[in-house]
Short mmCIF file of C-alpha atoms in Angstrom, two decimals:
data_model
loop_
_atom_site.label_atom_id
_atom_site.label_comp_id
_atom_site.label_asym_id
_atom_site.label_seq_id
_atom_site.Cartn_x
_atom_site.Cartn_y
_atom_site.Cartn_z
CA MET Q 1 75.97 154.76 101.76
CA ALA Q 2 76.67 151.05 101.35
CA GLU Q 3 79.52 149.60 103.36
CA SER Q 4 82.53 148.59 101.30
CA PHE Q 5 84.41 145.34 101.79
CA ASP Q 6 87.80 144.07 100.75
CA LEU Q 7 88.36 141.06 98.52
CA LEU Q 8 90.24 138.02 99.80
CA MET Q 9 92.30 137.92 96.64
CA ASP Q 10 93.71 141.37 97.49
CA VAL Q 11 95.04 140.38 100.91
CA SER Q 12 98.63 141.38 101.70
CA PRO Q 13 100.61 142.12 104.88
CA LYS Q 14 100.83 145.83 104.03
CA LYS Q 15 97.86 146.94 106.16
CA LEU Q 16 95.82 145.92 109.23
CA ALA Q 17 92.44 147.55 108.66
CA TRP Q 18 90.92 144.81 106.54
CA ASN Q 19 87.14 144.49 106.29
CA PHE Q 20 85.54 141.30 104.90
CA LEU Q 21 82.07 139.88 104.39
CA VAL Q 22 82.52 136.09 104.34
CA HIS Q 23 80.98 132.70 104.97
CA VAL Q 24 82.83 130.38 107.35
CA VAL Q 25 82.94 127.06 105.49
CA ARG Q 26 85.21 125.07 107.83
CA LEU Q 27 86.23 125.54 111.45
CA TRP Q 28 88.31 123.23 113.63
CA LYS Q 29 90.13 123.39 116.94
CA ALA Q 30 93.79 122.45 116.93
CA PRO Q 31 94.85 120.72 120.17
CA CYS Q 32 98.07 121.42 122.02
CA ARG Q 33 100.94 119.17 121.12
CA TYR Q 34 101.64 118.00 124.67
CA ASN Q 35 98.09 118.20 126.04
CA PRO Q 36 95.44 117.08 123.51
CA LYS Q 37 92.65 118.21 125.83
CA GLU Q 38 93.80 121.83 125.61
CA ILE Q 39 92.99 124.00 122.58
CA ASN Q 40 96.06 125.57 121.03
CA SER Q 41 94.25 127.56 118.32
CA ILE Q 42 91.01 127.85 116.37
CA GLU Q 43 91.46 127.52 112.62
CA MET Q 44 89.16 128.44 109.73
CA GLY Q 45 89.76 127.42 106.13
CA GLY Q 46 88.31 128.00 102.67
CA ARG Q 47 89.28 130.67 100.17
CA ILE Q 48 91.78 131.85 102.77
CA GLN Q 49 92.82 130.53 106.15
CA ALA Q 50 92.19 132.42 109.39
CA SER Q 51 93.67 131.60 112.80
CA VAL Q 52 92.72 132.47 116.38
CA PRO Q 53 95.84 132.20 118.59
CA LYS Q 54 95.83 130.49 121.98
CA ALA Q 55 95.64 133.77 123.89
CA LEU Q 56 92.27 134.59 122.25
CA VAL Q 57 90.73 131.10 122.19
CA ARG Q 58 88.55 131.72 125.25
CA ARG Q 59 87.15 134.88 123.67
CA TRP Q 60 86.14 133.34 120.36
CA ASN Q 61 85.47 129.72 121.33
CA ASP Q 62 81.89 128.70 120.37
CA ASN Q 63 81.17 132.21 119.03
CA ILE Q 64 81.76 131.40 115.35
CA ASP Q 65 79.85 128.68 113.47
CA GLU Q 66 80.27 126.99 110.12
CA PHE Q 67 78.08 127.91 107.12
CA LYS Q 68 77.16 131.31 108.59
CA MET Q 69 78.02 134.77 107.22
CA TYR Q 70 80.06 137.27 109.24
CA LYS Q 71 81.51 140.74 108.96
CA MET Q 72 85.14 140.46 110.02
CA SER Q 73 87.63 143.30 110.32
CA ASN Q 74 91.12 144.12 111.59
CA PHE Q 75 93.56 141.28 111.00
CA ILE Q 76 97.30 140.72 111.05
CA VAL Q 77 98.30 139.12 107.74
CA VAL Q 78 101.13 136.57 108.01
CA ASP Q 79 102.68 133.84 105.89
CA LYS Q 80 102.70 130.72 108.05
CA ARG Q 81 104.19 128.49 105.34
CA GLU Q 82 102.53 125.42 106.76
CA LYS Q 83 103.19 122.03 105.21
CA THR Q 84 99.49 121.25 104.90
CA LYS Q 85 97.35 123.84 103.12
CA THR Q 86 93.58 124.29 103.03
CA SER Q 87 93.67 127.24 100.63
CA MET Q 88 95.44 128.29 97.47
CA ASN Q 89 96.06 131.68 99.09
CA ARG Q 90 99.50 131.90 100.71
CA TRP Q 91 98.39 134.38 103.40
CA THR Q 92 96.77 133.70 106.78
CA LEU Q 93 94.51 136.13 108.66
CA ASN Q 94 95.56 136.18 112.29
CA PHE Q 95 93.02 137.35 114.86
CA SER Q 96 94.22 140.07 117.23
CA HIS Q 97 92.72 141.98 120.16
CA ARG Q 98 91.39 144.53 117.68
CA THR Q 99 89.56 141.96 115.51
CA VAL Q 100 85.78 142.43 115.27
CA VAL Q 101 83.35 139.70 114.16
CA LEU Q 102 79.61 140.40 113.60
CA LEU Q 103 76.99 137.83 112.56
CA VAL Q 104 74.97 138.67 109.40
CA GLU Q 105 71.42 137.44 109.85
CA ASN Q 106 70.43 137.82 106.18
CA PRO Q 107 73.29 136.77 103.86
CA THR Q 108 73.64 138.96 100.79
CA PHE Q 109 75.16 136.25 98.56
CA PRO Q 110 74.71 132.46 98.45
CA LEU Q 111 76.98 130.01 100.24
CA GLN Q 112 79.47 128.15 98.06
CA ALA Q 113 81.04 125.94 100.67
CA PHE Q 114 83.19 123.60 98.60
CA ARG Q 115 85.79 123.77 95.86
CA LEU Q 116 85.21 120.31 94.45
CA THR Q 117 87.96 118.35 92.73
CA GLN Q 118 86.93 115.89 90.01
CA ILE Q 119 87.84 112.25 90.70
CA SER Q 120 88.93 111.80 87.08
CA GLU Q 121 91.41 114.64 87.53
CA LEU Q 122 93.04 112.80 90.43
CA LEU Q 123 93.09 109.41 88.70
CA ASN Q 124 94.70 110.80 85.54
CA ALA Q 125 97.31 112.96 87.28
CA ASP Q 126 100.94 111.86 86.97
CA ARG Q 127 101.85 113.68 90.17
CA ILE Q 128 99.73 114.82 93.11
CA ASN Q 129 100.44 117.61 95.56
CA ASP Q 130 99.63 115.84 98.81
CA SER Q 131 100.19 119.01 100.85
CA GLN Q 132 97.09 120.66 99.33
CA LEU Q 133 93.87 119.36 100.91
CA ILE Q 134 90.89 119.00 98.58
CA ASP Q 135 87.09 118.57 98.56
CA ILE Q 136 85.32 115.62 96.86
CA MET Q 137 81.62 114.82 96.52
CA GLY Q 138 80.33 111.36 95.67
CA GLU Q 139 78.09 108.44 96.52
CA VAL Q 140 79.39 105.65 98.76
CA VAL Q 141 79.22 102.45 96.68
CA GLY Q 142 81.59 100.18 98.58
CA LYS Q 143 82.86 99.57 102.08
CA GLU Q 144 85.21 97.30 103.98
CA ASP Q 145 85.07 96.17 107.58
CA PRO Q 146 86.50 98.65 110.13
CA LYS Q 147 89.85 97.80 111.66
CA GLU Q 148 91.58 98.67 114.91
CA LEU Q 149 95.05 100.19 114.71
CA ILE Q 150 97.64 102.11 116.68
CA THR Q 151 98.82 105.51 115.48
CA SER Q 152 102.43 106.65 115.30
CA LYS Q 153 101.93 108.31 118.70
CA GLY Q 154 100.71 105.10 120.32
CA LYS Q 155 97.02 106.03 120.30
CA GLU Q 156 94.45 103.34 119.55
CA THR Q 157 92.04 104.34 116.80
CA LYS Q 158 89.89 102.93 113.99
CA ARG Q 159 90.29 102.76 110.24
CA LEU Q 160 87.62 102.27 107.58
CA ALA Q 161 87.97 102.30 103.80
CA ILE Q 162 85.05 103.20 101.55
CA LEU Q 163 84.62 103.54 97.80
CA VAL Q 164 83.18 106.79 96.43
CA GLU Q 165 81.72 107.26 92.92
CA ASP Q 166 80.92 110.53 91.13
CA LEU Q 167 78.40 111.42 88.40
CA ASP Q 168 80.77 110.25 85.66
CA ASN Q 169 81.10 106.81 87.34
CA TYR Q 170 84.70 107.40 88.34
CA ARG Q 171 85.60 105.75 91.63
CA ILE Q 172 88.24 106.48 94.25
CA GLY Q 173 89.11 104.86 97.54
CA CYS Q 174 88.76 106.89 100.73
CA VAL Q 175 90.24 106.03 104.13
CA LEU Q 176 88.56 107.35 107.28
CA PHE Q 177 90.15 107.43 110.71
CA GLY Q 178 89.01 107.92 114.28
CA ASP Q 179 85.60 109.42 115.02
CA MET Q 180 84.68 109.49 111.31
CA VAL Q 181 84.42 105.69 111.39
CA ASP Q 182 81.79 105.81 114.14
CA GLN Q 183 80.07 108.68 112.32
CA ILE Q 184 79.48 106.79 109.06
CA LEU Q 185 78.97 103.20 110.28
CA PRO Q 186 75.24 103.63 111.07
CA TYR Q 187 74.64 104.60 107.42
CA LEU Q 188 76.41 101.59 105.89
CA ASP Q 189 73.55 99.11 106.00
CA ASP Q 190 73.93 96.09 103.73
CA GLY Q 191 70.45 96.51 102.25
CA ARG Q 192 70.52 100.27 101.77
CA VAL Q 193 68.65 101.37 98.63
CA GLU Q 194 68.84 105.15 99.10
CA PRO Q 195 72.01 106.90 97.89
CA LEU Q 196 74.49 107.84 100.60
CA ILE Q 197 76.01 111.12 99.45
CA VAL Q 198 79.13 112.33 101.24
CA VAL Q 199 81.28 115.42 100.95
CA LEU Q 200 84.92 114.83 101.86
CA GLN Q 201 86.07 118.27 102.94
CA PHE Q 202 89.78 119.00 103.24
CA PHE Q 203 90.94 115.43 102.57
CA ARG Q 204 94.50 114.57 101.64
CA PRO Q 205 95.14 112.97 98.20
CA SER Q 206 97.95 110.47 97.76
CA ILE Q 207 99.40 107.93 95.35
CA TRP Q 208 100.67 104.75 96.98
CA ASN Q 209 101.62 101.57 95.17
CA GLU Q 210 100.50 103.26 91.93
CA LYS Q 211 96.97 103.65 93.29
CA THR Q 212 95.33 107.03 93.93
CA SER Q 213 93.19 107.55 97.02
CA VAL Q 214 92.21 110.18 99.59
CA GLN Q 215 92.24 110.04 103.37
CA SER Q 216 91.20 112.13 106.32
CA HIS Q 217 93.88 114.38 107.80
CA PHE Q 218 93.66 114.77 111.58
CA ASP Q 219 91.26 117.44 112.86
CA ILE Q 220 91.31 119.45 109.63
CA SER Q 221 89.19 117.05 107.56
CA LYS Q 222 85.42 116.99 107.79
CA LEU Q 223 83.05 114.22 106.68
CA ARG Q 224 79.65 115.58 105.73
CA ILE Q 225 76.96 112.91 105.28
CA ASN Q 226 73.90 113.88 103.21
CA PRO Q 227 74.25 117.60 104.03
CA ASP Q 228 71.23 119.76 103.24
CA LEU Q 229 72.92 121.89 100.59
CA GLU Q 230 71.81 122.79 97.10
CA GLU Q 231 74.76 121.16 95.34
CA VAL Q 232 74.22 117.94 97.30
CA ARG Q 233 70.53 117.80 96.44
CA ASP Q 234 71.34 118.31 92.77
CA PHE Q 235 73.94 115.53 92.93
CA ARG Q 236 71.44 113.12 94.53
CA ASP Q 237 68.77 113.81 91.93
CA ARG Q 238 71.17 113.14 89.07
CA ARG Q 239 72.36 109.88 90.68
CA LEU Q 240 68.79 108.66 91.17
CA ALA Q 241 68.04 109.44 87.53
CA ALA Q 242 70.89 107.17 86.49
CA ILE Q 243 70.46 104.38 89.09
CA PRO Q 244 66.97 103.54 90.47
CA SER Q 245 66.59 103.67 94.25
CA ASN Q 246 65.27 100.10 94.47
CA LEU Q 247 68.76 98.61 93.98
CA VAL Q 248 71.28 97.84 96.70
CA ARG Q 249 73.81 100.63 96.45
CA ILE Q 250 76.67 99.71 98.82
CA SER Q 251 78.64 96.51 98.33
CA GLN Q 252 81.30 94.88 100.46
CA VAL Q 253 84.80 95.38 99.14
CA ASN Q 254 88.28 94.42 100.26
CA THR Q 255 90.76 97.24 99.85
CA ASN Q 256 93.62 94.85 100.60
CA ASN Q 257 93.25 93.77 96.98
CA SER Q 258 94.85 97.07 96.08
CA HIS Q 259 98.04 95.61 97.54
CA SER Q 260 97.67 92.30 95.70
CA GLY Q 261 98.36 93.80 92.30
CA ALA Q 262 95.07 92.60 90.77
CA ASP Q 263 94.13 96.10 89.65
CA GLU Q 264 97.54 96.61 88.09
CA LEU Q 265 97.33 93.33 86.18
CA LYS Q 266 93.79 93.99 84.99
CA ARG Q 267 94.92 97.12 83.16
CA GLY Q 268 96.51 94.83 80.57
CA ASP Q 269 99.80 96.71 80.21
CA VAL Q 270 101.82 94.34 82.42
CA THR Q 271 104.24 91.74 81.05
CA VAL Q 272 104.72 88.63 83.18
CA ASN Q 273 108.20 87.12 82.90
CA THR Q 274 109.47 83.64 83.51
CA ILE Q 275 111.67 82.97 86.51
CA GLU Q 276 114.58 82.34 84.17
CA GLU Q 277 114.11 85.80 82.65
CA ALA Q 278 113.93 87.38 86.11
CA LEU Q 279 117.16 85.68 87.22
CA ASN Q 280 118.92 86.87 84.07
CA SER Q 281 117.55 90.42 84.24
CA THR Q 282 120.21 93.14 84.19
CA GLN Q 283 117.81 96.03 84.75
CA GLU Q 284 116.93 97.28 88.21
CA GLY Q 285 113.31 97.76 89.12
CA PRO Q 286 110.07 95.81 89.56
CA LEU Q 287 108.86 93.01 87.30
CA TRP Q 288 106.14 90.37 87.45
CA ILE Q 289 106.70 86.61 87.50
CA ALA Q 290 104.40 83.60 87.80
CA GLY Q 291 105.27 80.64 89.96
CA THR Q 292 104.26 77.96 92.42
CA ILE Q 293 105.56 78.05 95.98
CA VAL Q 294 107.35 74.73 96.42
CA ALA Q 295 109.33 75.28 99.63
CA ILE Q 296 109.47 77.39 102.77
CA ASN Q 297 113.04 78.17 103.74
CA SER Q 298 112.24 79.79 107.08
CA GLY Q 299 113.06 77.99 110.32
CA LYS Q 300 112.01 78.21 113.94
CA ASP Q 301 113.18 81.75 114.64
CA ASP Q 302 113.45 83.43 111.23
CA TRP Q 303 109.86 83.39 109.91
CA PHE Q 304 109.15 86.60 111.87
CA TYR Q 305 111.01 89.63 113.16
CA LYS Q 306 110.65 92.03 116.08
CA SER Q 307 109.43 95.41 114.90
CA CYS Q 308 108.43 98.73 116.33
CA ARG Q 309 104.77 98.82 117.31
CA LYS Q 310 104.30 102.20 115.64
CA CYS Q 311 106.04 101.44 112.33
CA PRO Q 312 107.27 98.30 110.50
CA LYS Q 313 110.94 99.09 111.19
CA LYS Q 314 112.98 96.22 112.61
CA VAL Q 315 114.20 96.82 116.16
CA GLU Q 316 117.08 94.64 117.36
CA THR Q 317 119.71 96.69 119.22
CA PRO Q 318 118.89 96.95 122.96
CA ILE Q 319 119.76 99.96 125.10
CA GLY Q 320 119.88 98.39 128.54
CA ASN Q 321 116.50 96.74 128.98
CA ARG Q 322 114.88 98.93 126.34
CA TYR Q 323 114.68 99.02 122.56
CA GLU Q 324 114.54 102.23 120.55
CA CYS Q 325 113.24 102.41 116.99
CA GLY Q 326 115.76 104.02 114.67
CA LYS Q 327 113.01 105.29 112.35
CA CYS Q 328 110.35 106.89 114.55
CA GLY Q 329 112.27 107.02 117.84
CA HIS Q 330 109.63 105.10 119.82
CA THR Q 331 111.04 103.34 122.90
CA HIS Q 332 110.02 99.81 123.89
CA GLY Q 333 110.96 98.14 127.13
CA SER Q 334 109.93 96.47 130.36
CA ALA Q 335 108.84 98.35 133.47
CA SER Q 336 110.11 97.68 136.98
CA LEU Q 337 107.92 95.85 139.52
CA ARG Q 338 107.69 99.02 141.58
CA PHE Q 339 106.38 100.97 138.59
CA VAL Q 340 103.88 98.20 137.73
CA PHE Q 341 102.55 98.18 141.30
CA ARG Q 342 102.12 101.97 141.47
CA PHE Q 343 100.61 102.13 137.96
CA THR Q 344 98.09 99.39 138.85
CA ILE Q 345 97.04 101.19 142.04
CA CYS Q 346 96.44 104.43 140.15
CA PHE Q 347 94.86 103.21 136.90
CA GLY Q 348 93.86 99.56 137.33
CA TRP Q 349 94.75 96.34 135.55
CA THR Q 350 92.99 97.23 132.29
CA MET Q 351 95.10 100.32 131.76
CA LEU Q 352 98.21 98.37 132.77
CA LEU Q 353 97.58 95.75 130.08
CA GLN Q 354 97.08 98.46 127.45
CA PHE Q 355 100.24 100.24 128.57
CA THR Q 356 102.26 97.01 128.49
CA LYS Q 357 100.95 96.25 125.01
CA LEU Q 358 102.20 99.59 123.73
CA CYS Q 359 105.62 99.08 125.34
CA ASN Q 360 106.33 95.63 123.87
CA LEU Q 361 107.80 94.97 120.45
CA TYR Q 362 105.54 93.69 117.69
CA ASN Q 363 105.99 90.47 115.71
CA ARG Q 364 105.71 90.72 111.92
CA PHE Q 365 106.16 88.17 109.13
CA LYS Q 366 109.41 87.76 107.24
CA VAL Q 367 109.09 84.50 105.31
CA GLU Q 368 111.54 83.17 102.74
CA VAL Q 369 110.04 80.83 100.13
CA MET Q 370 111.06 79.22 96.84
CA ALA Q 371 108.91 79.49 93.72
CA TYR Q 372 109.14 77.35 90.58
CA ASP Q 373 107.65 77.73 87.09
CA GLY Q 374 109.28 75.18 84.78
CA THR Q 375 112.13 77.44 83.67
CA GLY Q 376 113.83 77.66 87.04
CA SER Q 377 113.39 78.36 90.73
CA ILE Q 378 113.82 81.61 92.65
CA THR Q 379 114.09 82.54 96.32
CA LEU Q 380 111.54 85.15 97.37
CA LEU Q 381 111.15 87.15 100.56
CA LEU Q 382 107.55 87.76 101.67
CA TRP Q 383 107.15 90.57 104.18
CA ASP Q 384 104.29 91.03 106.64
CA ARG Q 385 101.66 92.54 104.34
CA GLU Q 386 101.91 89.89 101.63
CA THR Q 387 102.12 86.98 104.09
CA VAL Q 388 99.05 88.19 105.98
CA GLN Q 389 97.22 88.46 102.66
CA LEU Q 390 98.06 84.85 101.76
CA CYS Q 391 97.65 83.07 105.10
CA GLY Q 392 94.97 85.31 106.59
CA ARG Q 393 96.53 85.71 110.05
CA GLN Q 394 98.88 88.08 111.84
CA ALA Q 395 102.30 86.94 113.04
CA GLU Q 396 101.51 88.41 116.45
CA GLN Q 397 98.48 86.13 116.72
CA ILE Q 398 100.20 82.86 115.87
CA LYS Q 399 103.57 83.48 117.54
CA ASP Q 400 102.67 81.78 120.83
CA GLU Q 401 99.57 79.75 120.03
CA GLU Q 402 100.55 77.85 116.87
CA GLU Q 403 102.21 74.46 116.97
CA LEU Q 404 105.47 74.43 115.03
CA TYR Q 405 106.19 71.88 112.31
CA ALA Q 406 109.37 69.83 112.36
CA GLU Q 407 110.83 72.38 109.94
CA GLY Q 408 110.26 75.07 112.55
CA TYR Q 409 107.64 77.31 110.94
CA PRO Q 410 104.04 77.50 112.22
CA ALA Q 411 101.20 75.48 110.72
CA ALA Q 412 99.54 78.63 109.38
CA LEU Q 413 102.34 79.00 106.83
CA GLU Q 414 101.72 75.52 105.44
CA SER Q 415 98.89 76.99 103.37
CA LEU Q 416 101.48 78.85 101.28
CA LEU Q 417 102.78 75.64 99.69
CA GLU Q 418 101.56 74.65 96.23
CA ARG Q 419 99.96 78.08 95.73
CA LYS Q 420 100.08 79.35 92.14
CA LEU Q 421 100.66 83.08 92.37
CA LEU Q 422 101.78 86.13 90.47
CA PHE Q 423 104.61 87.98 92.21
CA LYS Q 424 105.80 91.52 91.67
CA VAL Q 425 109.47 91.33 92.65
CA ASN Q 426 112.05 94.07 93.01
CA VAL Q 427 115.26 93.42 91.11
CA LYS Q 428 117.92 95.30 93.08
CA SER Q 429 121.50 96.10 92.19
CA SER Q 430 122.59 93.49 94.73
CA ASN Q 431 120.66 90.86 92.77
CA ILE Q 432 122.46 91.89 89.58
CA LYS Q 433 125.95 92.88 90.70
CA LEU Q 434 126.42 91.18 94.04
CA TYR Q 435 124.56 88.00 93.07
CA ASP Q 436 122.11 88.21 95.94
CA GLN Q 437 119.89 85.15 95.62
CA VAL Q 438 116.88 86.56 97.49
CA TYR Q 439 114.34 88.76 95.68
CA THR Q 440 111.94 90.95 97.65
CA VAL Q 441 108.23 90.62 96.83
CA MET Q 442 106.38 93.93 96.45
CA LYS Q 443 102.91 92.59 95.59
CA VAL Q 444 101.16 89.26 95.10
CA CYS Q 445 98.06 88.31 93.14
CA GLU Q 446 96.23 85.11 94.07
CA ASP Q 447 93.35 85.38 91.60
CA ASP Q 448 93.24 82.16 89.55
CA THR Q 449 91.61 83.81 86.55
CA ILE Q 450 94.20 86.57 86.38
CA PHE Q 451 96.93 83.97 86.87
CA GLU Q 452 95.82 81.99 83.81
CA MET Q 453 95.47 85.16 81.72
CA HIS Q 454 99.00 86.36 82.45
CA LEU Q 455 101.04 83.20 82.13
CA PRO Q 456 104.24 83.71 80.12
CA ASN Q 457 104.35 82.34 76.57
CA LYS Q 458 106.86 79.73 77.65
CA THR Q 459 105.61 76.51 79.23
CA PHE Q 460 104.46 76.65 82.83
CA SER Q 461 104.90 73.13 84.14
CA THR Q 462 102.74 71.66 86.85
CA VAL Q 463 104.34 70.59 90.08
CA THR Q 464 103.90 67.11 91.52
CA ASP Q 465 103.94 66.02 95.14
CA THR Q 466 107.69 65.64 94.90
CA GLY Q 467 108.02 69.30 93.92
CA CYS Q 468 109.11 68.46 90.36
CA SER Q 469 107.77 68.96 86.87
CA ASN Q 470 105.90 66.30 84.89
CA SER Q 471 107.34 67.56 81.59
CA VAL Q 472 110.61 68.77 80.15
CA ASP Q 473 111.58 70.81 77.13
CA LEU Q 474 113.07 68.45 74.53
CA SER Q 475 114.27 69.92 71.20
CA ALA Q 476 111.79 72.78 71.37
CA ALA Q 477 108.89 70.34 71.82
CA MET Q 478 107.23 69.11 75.01
CA VAL Q 479 107.50 65.39 75.67
CA ASP Q 480 105.69 63.65 78.51
CA ILE Q 481 108.25 61.39 80.12
CA ASN Q 482 105.51 59.19 81.59
CA ASN Q 483 104.45 58.17 78.04
CA LEU Q 484 107.99 57.61 76.77
CA SER Q 485 108.23 53.97 75.67
CA ASP Q 486 110.09 54.06 72.36
CA SER Q 487 113.32 52.12 72.86
CA GLN Q 488 114.92 53.83 69.83
CA TYR Q 489 115.60 57.03 71.81
CA SER Q 490 119.28 57.37 72.45
CA VAL Q 491 120.43 57.55 76.02
CA ASP Q 492 122.35 60.76 75.36
CA VAL Q 493 119.09 62.49 74.38
CA VAL Q 494 117.35 61.18 77.48
CA GLU Q 495 120.37 62.18 79.55
CA ASP Q 496 120.25 65.73 78.19
CA SER Q 497 116.57 65.93 79.02
CA VAL Q 498 117.11 64.60 82.51
CA THR Q 499 119.98 67.02 83.06
CA SER Q 500 117.71 69.86 81.97
CA LEU Q 501 115.04 68.59 84.36
CA LYS Q 502 117.49 68.44 87.24
CA CYS Q 503 118.55 72.01 86.64
CA LYS Q 504 114.93 73.17 86.80
CA THR Q 505 113.98 71.37 90.04
CA PRO Q 506 115.25 71.57 93.60
CA ALA Q 507 118.53 69.73 94.02
CA LYS Q 508 117.30 67.54 96.89
CA THR Q 509 114.59 65.94 94.75
CA ALA Q 510 116.51 65.56 91.48
CA THR Q 511 117.42 61.91 92.08
CA MET Q 512 113.86 61.08 93.08
CA VAL Q 513 112.58 62.69 89.89
CA LEU Q 514 114.98 60.65 87.78
CA LYS Q 515 113.81 57.35 89.24
CA GLN Q 516 110.09 58.14 89.27
CA GLN Q 517 109.61 59.92 85.99
CA ILE Q 518 111.47 57.70 83.47
CA PRO Q 519 109.62 54.37 83.12
CA ILE Q 520 112.43 52.43 81.40
CA ASN Q 521 112.82 48.91 82.68
CA ILE Q 522 116.51 48.51 83.43
CA GLU Q 523 117.72 45.66 85.61
CA ASN Q 524 121.29 46.83 85.79
CA GLU Q 525 122.04 50.53 85.44
CA GLU Q 526 125.77 50.04 85.45
CA GLU Q 527 125.51 47.67 82.46
CA LEU Q 528 123.93 50.42 80.36
CA GLY Q 529 126.10 53.20 81.69
CA PHE Q 530 122.98 54.94 82.96
CA SER Q 531 124.04 55.45 86.55
CA THR Q 532 122.67 58.62 88.08
CA ASN Q 533 126.15 59.45 89.31
CA LYS Q 534 127.38 59.53 85.72
CA LEU Q 535 124.78 62.16 84.90
CA THR Q 536 126.03 64.62 87.49
CA ARG Q 537 128.43 67.43 86.83
CA ASN Q 538 131.12 65.89 89.07
CA ARG Q 539 131.63 62.92 86.71
CA GLY Q 540 132.63 65.19 83.82
CA LYS Q 541 131.69 64.08 80.32
CA ARG Q 542 128.54 61.99 79.99
CA GLN Q 543 128.80 58.55 78.47
CA LYS Q 544 126.85 58.12 75.25
CA MET Q 545 125.55 54.80 73.96
CA GLN Q 546 122.60 53.44 72.06
CA LEU Q 547 119.88 51.16 73.42
CA HIS Q 548 120.13 47.76 71.72
CA ASP Q 549 117.38 45.26 71.20
CA SER Q 550 117.40 42.32 73.56
CA ASN Q 551 118.03 39.94 70.62
CA GLU Q 552 121.46 41.46 69.89
#
């Protein structure tokens, strides 16, 4: 008589004598919280999750392998209600001392290891459940350079972003951490012509800055590179049929562009406003503006801020000789000489330097600039991510080695000036109700082509070396002041134009603009009533008079 088995879909906590015939599709060892070298439990995931508690780890460690079939019986069914799920089934099979596991040498049904999620489904979803881990199969078509980083627990690790494409040519970004970076790097040759097929097993989906991506999630995720499975072989054959193998298949990409807003602007559904419209906006939320950076308002000590090394939170309130982050709770501080001496004896200078690095605060950018577009000027606050994108260096790197300008900011920030950029700014209630003059920048786009495509309909004036515009709006028509030679123009019209120009340029350069940009030969300004003082608001009503010919 054939042995009968239970179905995973019928699992409930109402009995213990369960009997299953299953493939193990994913197995990982969860480390102890306070001792990463010690195994806390052995976990298995797939159609349902199974767990080997710490007391039974020694018994089952290295006795169960992935992609093999087993007869398993006698479990305790529990509802762990974990935040991160590998299965749609709410129940977990807990191993006990009565659990029996037998290897099946000849599987009676084929292995179906993955429950693949379509990339298009993720990209078109309005909301994503980031607590449910998913499987994705695709070809690696793009990569960026690996980066070193420090985790929230102070551990140094690596990060690598790749671009994965499916059979329908949908692409999604994938971020790998830790050992997965070293695992895939040997396959990312620049001249590779063979398809690199990967299966991202139990990866976490997310939407950040309106961009969908997936990333590895601690020990649960598994990166499988060109696995010898039937579904992978079928995927490779179909990719080769569409793209010949004699073409280079992996290109260099820069995932930082996802922060620049270029992808958002390329979709074509974004309206770029003038600075005047942004200043007059009465609706909270993000909006795009175009402008040229004409000034840096940061001084010697306010172009950066001291932050937690684990997170970007500002840390400024000391507790004795230590600083504690109010967001993640990480403590920064200096060690005593006695501690330094004993630490050096035990672990050496190299470990001491690494320890000191983790204890110190971290410098990040916080740069205030002014942008101008011909309709007005606006004060913008660039945080660390956007400033690094524009100047190409970290604040921590240039804090001690860069020579400061007379204005107080480092030379690396000088490259920000005269840059034509698209800014995504956040209009807050304080900007509307409390008249806060500083607008926070959420994204920047420095692509010249995109900049020209998304200029507002109103005139975008060029900026001269003096920081002022070469043209002004005169009676709904643009007039180049440099070509103005007709003596029949009335001074009141010119005065109105100059007043408009002064309102649209920085106050410190308004007088310089007036003298440089109006080529009218006047020997005595007071004789014509054209004194610059009489054009200011403090003099009250402007004097109006007509230019007379020299013969009168």
